[in-house]
PDB file of C-alpha atoms in Angstrom:
ATOM      1  CA  ALA A   1     100.761  13.903   9.624  1.00  0.00           C
ATOM      2  CA  GLN A   2      99.954  17.577   8.891  1.00  0.00           C
ATOM      3  CA  LYS A   3      99.388  19.274   5.875  1.00  0.00           C
ATOM      4  CA  VAL A   4      96.602  21.436   3.779  1.00  0.00           C
ATOM      5  CA  THR A   5      95.528  20.368   0.571  1.00  0.00           C
ATOM      6  CA  GLN A   6      94.046  22.521  -2.459  1.00  0.00           C
ATOM      7  CA  ALA A   7      93.320  20.661  -4.822  1.00  0.00           C
ATOM      8  CA  GLN A   8      92.569  23.213  -7.541  1.00  0.00           C
ATOM      9  CA  THR A   9      95.788  24.746  -8.828  1.00  0.00           C
ATOM     10  CA  GLU A  10      93.906  27.435 -11.235  1.00  0.00           C
ATOM     11  CA  ILE A  11      90.408  28.290 -11.647  1.00  0.00           C
ATOM     12  CA  SER A  12      89.271  30.647 -14.303  1.00  0.00           C
ATOM     13  CA  VAL A  13      85.748  32.600 -13.872  1.00  0.00           C
ATOM     14  CA  VAL A  14      84.215  35.276 -15.608  1.00  0.00           C
ATOM     15  CA  GLU A  15      83.556  38.555 -13.426  1.00  0.00           C
ATOM     16  CA  LYS A  16      79.994  38.079 -11.366  1.00  0.00           C
ATOM     17  CA  GLU A  17      80.307  34.369 -11.470  1.00  0.00           C
ATOM     18  CA  ASP A  18      80.537  32.956  -7.668  1.00  0.00           C
ATOM     19  CA  VAL A  19      83.606  30.832  -7.289  1.00  0.00           C
ATOM     20  CA  THR A  20      84.417  28.412  -4.075  1.00  0.00           C
ATOM     21  CA  LEU A  21      88.124  27.979  -3.500  1.00  0.00           C
ATOM     22  CA  ASP A  22      88.599  24.519  -1.770  1.00  0.00           C
ATOM     23  CA  CYS A  23      90.893  23.688   1.719  1.00  0.00           C
ATOM     24  CA  VAL A  24      91.220  20.505   3.484  1.00  0.00           C
ATOM     25  CA  TYR A  25      93.379  20.145   6.077  1.00  0.00           C
ATOM     26  CA  GLU A  26      94.798  17.355   8.465  1.00  0.00           C
ATOM     27  CA  THR A  27      96.003  17.627  11.838  1.00  0.00           C
ATOM     28  CA  ARG A  28      95.739  15.212  15.108  1.00  0.00           C
ATOM     29  CA  ASP A  29      95.525  18.508  17.349  1.00  0.00           C
ATOM     30  CA  THR A  30      92.211  19.434  18.721  1.00  0.00           C
ATOM     31  CA  THR A  31      93.168  22.953  19.031  1.00  0.00           C
ATOM     32  CA  TYR A  32      94.475  24.851  15.826  1.00  0.00           C
ATOM     33  CA  TYR A  33      93.717  27.482  13.876  1.00  0.00           C
ATOM     34  CA  LEU A  34      93.091  28.219   9.883  1.00  0.00           C
ATOM     35  CA  PHE A  35      94.018  30.928   7.944  1.00  0.00           C
ATOM     36  CA  TRP A  36      93.051  32.470   4.445  1.00  0.00           C
ATOM     37  CA  TYR A  37      95.520  34.838   2.628  1.00  0.00           C
ATOM     38  CA  LYS A  38      95.176  36.709  -0.630  1.00  0.00           C
ATOM     39  CA  GLN A  39      98.534  36.971  -2.776  1.00  0.00           C
ATOM     40  CA  PRO A  40      97.948  39.835  -5.318  1.00  0.00           C
ATOM     41  CA  PRO A  41     100.128  40.523  -8.378  1.00  0.00           C
ATOM     42  CA  SER A  42     102.427  42.601  -6.094  1.00  0.00           C
ATOM     43  CA  GLY A  43     103.457  39.466  -4.299  1.00  0.00           C
ATOM     44  CA  GLU A  44     102.564  40.626  -0.269  1.00  0.00           C
ATOM     45  CA  LEU A  45     100.329  38.275   1.153  1.00  0.00           C
ATOM     46  CA  VAL A  46      97.513  39.902   2.728  1.00  0.00           C
ATOM     47  CA  PHE A  47      95.654  38.148   5.507  1.00  0.00           C
ATOM     48  CA  LEU A  48      91.703  37.588   4.966  1.00  0.00           C
ATOM     49  CA  ILE A  49      90.594  35.630   7.601  1.00  0.00           C
ATOM     50  CA  ARG A  50      91.683  33.315  10.730  1.00  0.00           C
ATOM     51  CA  ARG A  51      88.942  30.425  12.630  1.00  0.00           C
ATOM     52  CA  ASN A  52      89.537  28.302  15.618  1.00  0.00           C
ATOM     53  CA  SER A  53      88.725  24.851  15.488  1.00  0.00           C
ATOM     54  CA  PHE A  54      86.209  25.715  18.413  1.00  0.00           C
ATOM     55  CA  ASP A  55      84.234  27.872  16.000  1.00  0.00           C
ATOM     56  CA  GLU A  56      82.270  26.406  13.484  1.00  0.00           C
ATOM     57  CA  GLN A  57      79.925  28.984  12.695  1.00  0.00           C
ATOM     58  CA  ASN A  58      80.572  30.160   9.010  1.00  0.00           C
ATOM     59  CA  GLU A  59      81.251  33.621   8.472  1.00  0.00           C
ATOM     60  CA  ILE A  60      80.296  36.318   5.571  1.00  0.00           C
ATOM     61  CA  SER A  61      82.130  39.520   4.865  1.00  0.00           C
ATOM     62  CA  GLY A  62      81.367  41.455   2.195  1.00  0.00           C
ATOM     63  CA  ARG A  63      81.522  39.193  -0.865  1.00  0.00           C
ATOM     64  CA  TYR A  64      83.930  36.761   1.097  1.00  0.00           C
ATOM     65  CA  SER A  65      82.540  33.993   3.170  1.00  0.00           C
ATOM     66  CA  TRP A  66      84.010  30.918   4.332  1.00  0.00           C
ATOM     67  CA  ASN A  67      81.995  27.164   5.404  1.00  0.00           C
ATOM     68  CA  PHE A  68      84.316  25.542   8.322  1.00  0.00           C
ATOM     69  CA  GLN A  69      83.281  21.679   8.705  1.00  0.00           C
ATOM     70  CA  LYS A  70      85.476  19.920  10.954  1.00  0.00           C
ATOM     71  CA  SER A  71      83.254  16.750  10.125  1.00  0.00           C
ATOM     72  CA  THR A  72      84.774  17.076   6.384  1.00  0.00           C
ATOM     73  CA  SER A  73      88.304  18.946   7.518  1.00  0.00           C
ATOM     74  CA  SER A  74      87.212  21.615   5.433  1.00  0.00           C
ATOM     75  CA  PHE A  75      87.686  25.267   5.609  1.00  0.00           C
ATOM     76  CA  ASN A  76      86.251  26.248   1.832  1.00  0.00           C
ATOM     77  CA  PHE A  77      86.216  29.887   0.435  1.00  0.00           C
ATOM     78  CA  THR A  78      83.516  31.076  -1.503  1.00  0.00           C
ATOM     79  CA  ILE A  79      83.797  34.766  -3.160  1.00  0.00           C
ATOM     80  CA  THR A  80      80.297  35.883  -4.845  1.00  0.00           C
ATOM     81  CA  ALA A  81      79.517  38.076  -7.558  1.00  0.00           C
ATOM     82  CA  SER A  82      83.727  37.926  -8.350  1.00  0.00           C
ATOM     83  CA  GLN A  83      85.812  40.851  -9.580  1.00  0.00           C
ATOM     84  CA  VAL A  84      88.776  41.405 -11.900  1.00  0.00           C
ATOM     85  CA  VAL A  85      90.508  42.598  -8.525  1.00  0.00           C
ATOM     86  CA  ASP A  86      90.009  39.106  -6.974  1.00  0.00           C
ATOM     87  CA  SER A  87      92.609  38.011  -9.448  1.00  0.00           C
ATOM     88  CA  ALA A  88      95.041  36.448  -7.016  1.00  0.00           C
ATOM     89  CA  VAL A  89      96.510  33.492  -5.626  1.00  0.00           C
ATOM     90  CA  TYR A  90      95.177  32.481  -2.646  1.00  0.00           C
ATOM     91  CA  PHE A  91      96.367  30.080   0.235  1.00  0.00           C
ATOM     92  CA  CYS A  92      94.874  28.215   2.984  1.00  0.00           C
ATOM     93  CA  ALA A  93      96.736  27.424   6.411  1.00  0.00           C
ATOM     94  CA  LEU A  94      96.952  25.607   9.176  1.00  0.00           C
ATOM     95  CA  VAL A  95      98.332  26.332  12.727  1.00  0.00           C
ATOM     96  CA  PRO A  96      98.090  23.232  14.690  1.00  0.00           C
ATOM     97  CA  GLY A  97      99.064  24.038  17.943  1.00  0.00           C
ATOM     98  CA  THR A  98     102.618  24.859  17.504  1.00  0.00           C
ATOM     99  CA  TYR A  99     104.694  27.821  15.840  1.00  0.00           C
ATOM    100  CA  LYS A 100     104.526  26.646  12.648  1.00  0.00           C
ATOM    101  CA  TYR A 101     102.292  28.158   9.781  1.00  0.00           C
ATOM    102  CA  ILE A 102     101.711  24.987   6.897  1.00  0.00           C
ATOM    103  CA  PHE A 103     100.222  26.481   3.973  1.00  0.00           C
ATOM    104  CA  GLY A 104      98.476  24.824   0.853  1.00  0.00           C
ATOM    105  CA  THR A 105     100.021  24.914  -2.708  1.00  0.00           C
ATOM    106  CA  GLY A 106      97.718  27.887  -3.383  1.00  0.00           C
ATOM    107  CA  THR A 107      94.820  28.288  -5.880  1.00  0.00           C
ATOM    108  CA  ARG A 108      95.386  30.735  -8.796  1.00  0.00           C
ATOM    109  CA  LEU A 109      91.805  32.576  -9.356  1.00  0.00           C
ATOM    110  CA  LYS A 110      91.523  34.322 -12.578  1.00  0.00           C
ATOM    111  CA  VAL A 111      88.812  36.480 -12.754  1.00  0.00           C
ATOM    112  CA  LEU A 112      88.577  37.494 -16.696  1.00  0.00           C
ATOM    113  CA  ALA A 113      86.122  40.671 -17.431  1.00  0.00           C
TER     114      ALA A 113
ATOM    115  CA  SER B   1     102.055  50.112  14.731  1.00  0.00           C
ATOM    116  CA  GLN B   2     103.823  47.768  13.375  1.00  0.00           C
ATOM    117  CA  THR B   3     105.892  47.098  10.123  1.00  0.00           C
ATOM    118  CA  ILE B   4     108.075  44.554   8.456  1.00  0.00           C
ATOM    119  CA  HIS B   5     110.353  45.428   5.992  1.00  0.00           C
ATOM    120  CA  GLN B   6     112.649  43.713   4.149  1.00  0.00           C
ATOM    121  CA  TRP B   7     115.170  43.979   1.177  1.00  0.00           C
ATOM    122  CA  PRO B   8     116.567  44.271  -1.268  1.00  0.00           C
ATOM    123  CA  ALA B   9     112.887  43.859  -2.896  1.00  0.00           C
ATOM    124  CA  THR B  10     115.123  42.437  -5.910  1.00  0.00           C
ATOM    125  CA  LEU B  11     118.391  40.851  -6.268  1.00  0.00           C
ATOM    126  CA  VAL B  12     120.576  38.810  -9.338  1.00  0.00           C
ATOM    127  CA  GLN B  13     123.146  36.835  -7.949  1.00  0.00           C
ATOM    128  CA  PRO B  14     125.526  34.450  -9.930  1.00  0.00           C
ATOM    129  CA  VAL B  15     125.817  30.948  -8.729  1.00  0.00           C
ATOM    130  CA  GLY B  16     128.297  30.826  -6.158  1.00  0.00           C
ATOM    131  CA  SER B  17     128.362  33.932  -4.804  1.00  0.00           C
ATOM    132  CA  PRO B  18     126.936  34.786  -1.408  1.00  0.00           C
ATOM    133  CA  LEU B  19     123.251  35.989   0.009  1.00  0.00           C
ATOM    134  CA  SER B  20     121.928  38.197   2.563  1.00  0.00           C
ATOM    135  CA  LEU B  21     118.382  39.219   2.615  1.00  0.00           C
ATOM    136  CA  GLU B  22     117.203  41.379   5.850  1.00  0.00           C
ATOM    137  CA  CYS B  23     114.032  41.892   7.569  1.00  0.00           C
ATOM    138  CA  THR B  24     112.884  44.373  10.424  1.00  0.00           C
ATOM    139  CA  VAL B  25     110.067  44.508  12.261  1.00  0.00           C
ATOM    140  CA  GLU B  26     108.991  47.847  13.871  1.00  0.00           C
ATOM    141  CA  GLY B  27     106.364  48.412  16.808  1.00  0.00           C
ATOM    142  CA  THR B  28     106.781  45.418  18.353  1.00  0.00           C
ATOM    143  CA  SER B  29     108.655  43.104  20.779  1.00  0.00           C
ATOM    144  CA  ASN B  30     109.331  39.749  21.334  1.00  0.00           C
ATOM    145  CA  PRO B  31     107.600  38.697  17.794  1.00  0.00           C
ATOM    146  CA  ASN B  32     107.986  34.906  16.410  1.00  0.00           C
ATOM    147  CA  LEU B  33     109.822  35.666  12.779  1.00  0.00           C
ATOM    148  CA  TYR B  34     109.928  33.429   9.936  1.00  0.00           C
ATOM    149  CA  TRP B  35     111.487  32.982   6.625  1.00  0.00           C
ATOM    150  CA  TYR B  36     109.317  31.272   3.920  1.00  0.00           C
ATOM    151  CA  ARG B  37     110.075  30.625   0.175  1.00  0.00           C
ATOM    152  CA  GLN B  38     107.617  30.612  -2.902  1.00  0.00           C
ATOM    153  CA  ALA B  39     109.356  28.670  -5.717  1.00  0.00           C
ATOM    154  CA  ALA B  40     107.529  29.982  -9.101  1.00  0.00           C
ATOM    155  CA  GLY B  41     104.179  28.050  -9.267  1.00  0.00           C
ATOM    156  CA  ARG B  42     104.484  26.149  -6.055  1.00  0.00           C
ATOM    157  CA  GLY B  43     103.362  26.965  -2.404  1.00  0.00           C
ATOM    158  CA  LEU B  44     105.180  28.958   0.441  1.00  0.00           C
ATOM    159  CA  GLN B  45     107.599  26.462   2.354  1.00  0.00           C
ATOM    160  CA  LEU B  46     108.691  27.650   5.731  1.00  0.00           C
ATOM    161  CA  LEU B  47     112.697  27.571   5.738  1.00  0.00           C
ATOM    162  CA  PHE B  48     113.375  29.094   9.268  1.00  0.00           C
ATOM    163  CA  TYR B  49     111.378  30.386  12.572  1.00  0.00           C
ATOM    164  CA  SER B  50     112.802  32.015  15.515  1.00  0.00           C
ATOM    165  CA  VAL B  51     111.018  32.561  18.687  1.00  0.00           C
ATOM    166  CA  GLY B  52     113.498  34.774  20.424  1.00  0.00           C
ATOM    167  CA  ILE B  53     117.147  36.131  20.152  1.00  0.00           C
ATOM    168  CA  GLY B  54     119.618  33.135  19.271  1.00  0.00           C
ATOM    169  CA  GLN B  55     117.100  30.965  18.496  1.00  0.00           C
ATOM    170  CA  ILE B  56     116.370  29.806  15.138  1.00  0.00           C
ATOM    171  CA  SER B  57     114.343  26.486  14.016  1.00  0.00           C
ATOM    172  CA  SER B  58     115.061  25.034  10.584  1.00  0.00           C
ATOM    173  CA  GLU B  59     112.689  22.718   8.394  1.00  0.00           C
ATOM    174  CA  VAL B  60     114.814  22.258   5.396  1.00  0.00           C
ATOM    175  CA  PRO B  61     118.167  21.126   5.195  1.00  0.00           C
ATOM    176  CA  GLN B  62     119.965  23.279   2.549  1.00  0.00           C
ATOM    177  CA  ASN B  63     122.823  25.672   1.904  1.00  0.00           C
ATOM    178  CA  LEU B  64     120.396  28.453   3.584  1.00  0.00           C
ATOM    179  CA  SER B  65     121.086  29.792   7.751  1.00  0.00           C
ATOM    180  CA  ALA B  66     119.262  32.794   9.657  1.00  0.00           C
ATOM    181  CA  SER B  67     120.473  34.627  12.347  1.00  0.00           C
ATOM    182  CA  ARG B  68     118.243  36.702  14.618  1.00  0.00           C
ATOM    183  CA  PRO B  69     121.153  39.333  16.225  1.00  0.00           C
ATOM    184  CA  GLN B  70     118.729  41.260  17.847  1.00  0.00           C
ATOM    185  CA  ASP B  71     115.114  41.230  18.588  1.00  0.00           C
ATOM    186  CA  ARG B  72     113.484  42.631  15.912  1.00  0.00           C
ATOM    187  CA  GLN B  73     115.974  41.752  13.204  1.00  0.00           C
ATOM    188  CA  PHE B  74     116.110  38.447  10.984  1.00  0.00           C
ATOM    189  CA  ILE B  75     118.772  37.596   8.758  1.00  0.00           C
ATOM    190  CA  LEU B  76     118.831  35.046   5.534  1.00  0.00           C
ATOM    191  CA  SER B  77     122.274  33.679   4.509  1.00  0.00           C
ATOM    192  CA  SER B  78     123.784  31.316   1.917  1.00  0.00           C
ATOM    193  CA  LYS B  79     127.779  31.155   1.862  1.00  0.00           C
ATOM    194  CA  LYS B  80     127.507  29.568  -2.034  1.00  0.00           C
ATOM    195  CA  LEU B  81     123.870  30.043  -3.823  1.00  0.00           C
ATOM    196  CA  LEU B  82     122.793  27.572  -6.208  1.00  0.00           C
ATOM    197  CA  LEU B  83     120.651  27.839  -9.191  1.00  0.00           C
ATOM    198  CA  SER B  84     117.834  26.155  -7.297  1.00  0.00           C
ATOM    199  CA  ASP B  85     117.779  29.215  -4.487  1.00  0.00           C
ATOM    200  CA  SER B  86     116.085  30.709  -7.216  1.00  0.00           C
ATOM    201  CA  GLY B  87     112.273  32.432  -5.615  1.00  0.00           C
ATOM    202  CA  PHE B  88     110.594  34.967  -3.816  1.00  0.00           C
ATOM    203  CA  TYR B  89     111.433  35.158  -0.199  1.00  0.00           C
ATOM    204  CA  LEU B  90     109.117  36.290   2.523  1.00  0.00           C
ATOM    205  CA  CYS B  91     109.826  37.648   5.882  1.00  0.00           C
ATOM    206  CA  ALA B  92     106.491  37.024   8.333  1.00  0.00           C
ATOM    207  CA  TRP B  93     106.166  37.815  11.826  1.00  0.00           C
ATOM    208  CA  SER B  94     103.297  36.543  14.234  1.00  0.00           C
ATOM    209  CA  PRO B  95     102.654  38.463  18.071  1.00  0.00           C
ATOM    210  CA  ALA B  96     101.820  34.966  18.989  1.00  0.00           C
ATOM    211  CA  ASN B  97     102.117  31.028  17.978  1.00  0.00           C
ATOM    212  CA  THR B  98      98.382  31.444  16.766  1.00  0.00           C
ATOM    213  CA  GLY B  99      98.063  34.936  15.835  1.00  0.00           C
ATOM    214  CA  GLU B 100      98.107  36.387  12.379  1.00  0.00           C
ATOM    215  CA  LEU B 101     101.173  36.328  10.114  1.00  0.00           C
ATOM    216  CA  PHE B 102     101.964  39.567   8.958  1.00  0.00           C
ATOM    217  CA  PHE B 103     103.937  39.535   5.433  1.00  0.00           C
ATOM    218  CA  GLY B 104     106.896  41.692   4.192  1.00  0.00           C
ATOM    219  CA  GLU B 105     107.068  42.850   0.630  1.00  0.00           C
ATOM    220  CA  GLY B 106     109.143  40.065  -0.528  1.00  0.00           C
ATOM    221  CA  SER B 107     112.577  39.202  -1.999  1.00  0.00           C
ATOM    222  CA  ARG B 108     112.848  38.408  -5.430  1.00  0.00           C
ATOM    223  CA  LEU B 109     116.025  36.200  -5.935  1.00  0.00           C
ATOM    224  CA  THR B 110     117.193  34.877  -9.449  1.00  0.00           C
ATOM    225  CA  VAL B 111     120.521  32.765  -9.599  1.00  0.00           C
ATOM    226  CA  LEU B 112     122.000  32.569 -12.609  1.00  0.00           C
TER     227      LEU B 112
END
């Protein structure tokens, strides 16, 4: 089976706190891609990052960082010093070498001022 | 640069009425095209995808259909809407089967 699990349905944090969004995936393919998307209240999905299965280096982009661990099939997303503008639904997605993007159910992040 | 547009942005339709949502991509050729649905409080469900004109793959059996009459045009249709068809519909395109997905603005459908 190929699937993406985002077990955290909703997370609330206070501004300036760090928060980690979990993503666990399943695939038998050895070549695949992983994505994170942000969906602000406006509804449109915004691309955040793409990672291929052969690159386990962690990535940092400003306050955002991603931890890819093949051993645990996880691709977690951390926001450091969260801000109110980070409030959104975040989706993790798997592309297991086909045309089909498999999305998780999303995690709603609420950052309170 | 490439852009994607879908319309209408908001639609309220009675049960049993037809549906047509349209999506157009500009600035690229032969894109892969997708229709997703997001029900309230739920994740993204892939409905259809297309790798070329006239080539449509359906992921979920339902009363919806899709067509790709032109290279950069993707249409989602229904002959008779059901209450369960309510949701947020997103069109997307990608330049390759593993490339980034670019999403449209979304169409919010309410079936009454």
